[in-house]
mmCIF file of C-alpha atoms in Angstrom:
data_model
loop_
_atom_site.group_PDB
_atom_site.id
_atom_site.type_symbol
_atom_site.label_atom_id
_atom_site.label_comp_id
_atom_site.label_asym_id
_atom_site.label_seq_id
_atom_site.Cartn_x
_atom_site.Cartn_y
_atom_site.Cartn_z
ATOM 1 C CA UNK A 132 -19.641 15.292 -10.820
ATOM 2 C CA UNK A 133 -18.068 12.557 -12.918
ATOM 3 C CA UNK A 134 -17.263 12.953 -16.278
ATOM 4 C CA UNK A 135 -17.736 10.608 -18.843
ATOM 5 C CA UNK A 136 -14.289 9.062 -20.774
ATOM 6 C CA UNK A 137 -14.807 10.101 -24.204
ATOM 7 C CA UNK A 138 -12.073 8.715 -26.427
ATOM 8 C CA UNK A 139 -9.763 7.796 -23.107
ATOM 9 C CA UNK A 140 -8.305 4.222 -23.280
ATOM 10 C CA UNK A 141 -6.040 4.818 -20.313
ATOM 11 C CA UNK A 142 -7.442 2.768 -17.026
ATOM 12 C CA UNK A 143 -5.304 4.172 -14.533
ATOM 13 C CA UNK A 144 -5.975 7.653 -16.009
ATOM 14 C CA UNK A 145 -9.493 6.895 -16.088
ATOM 15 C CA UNK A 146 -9.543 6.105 -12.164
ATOM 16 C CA UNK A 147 -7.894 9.147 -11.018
ATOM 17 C CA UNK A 148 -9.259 11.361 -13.226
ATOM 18 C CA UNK A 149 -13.187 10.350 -11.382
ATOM 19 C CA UNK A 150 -14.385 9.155 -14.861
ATOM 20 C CA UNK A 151 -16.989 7.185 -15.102
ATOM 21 C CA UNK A 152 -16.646 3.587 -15.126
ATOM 22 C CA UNK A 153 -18.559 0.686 -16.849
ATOM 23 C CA UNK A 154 -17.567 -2.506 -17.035
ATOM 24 C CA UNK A 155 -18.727 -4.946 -19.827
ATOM 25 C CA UNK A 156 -16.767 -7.712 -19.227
ATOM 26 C CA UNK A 157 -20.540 -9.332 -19.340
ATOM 27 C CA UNK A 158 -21.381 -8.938 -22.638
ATOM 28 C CA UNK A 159 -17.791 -10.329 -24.143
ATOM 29 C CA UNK A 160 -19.276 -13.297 -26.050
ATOM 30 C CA UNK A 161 -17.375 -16.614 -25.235
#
C-alpha cells in the first residue's frame, strides 16, 4: 500500500519511497 507524503518535499524520495503522487500543475493559476 502507498503511503501518503506528509511533510516530504523531496521528489526523487517521494518516487522511490511508493508515495503517493498528485500532480496539480492544473490548478497553478496563470
Amino acid at each position: 500500500m502507498k503511503k501518503l507524503p506528509i511533510g516530504l518535499s523531496d521528489f526523487k524520495k517521494l518516487i522511490e519511497g511508493n508515495y503517493y503522487y498528485f500532480d496539480k500543475t492544473n490548478f497553478i493559476a496563470v
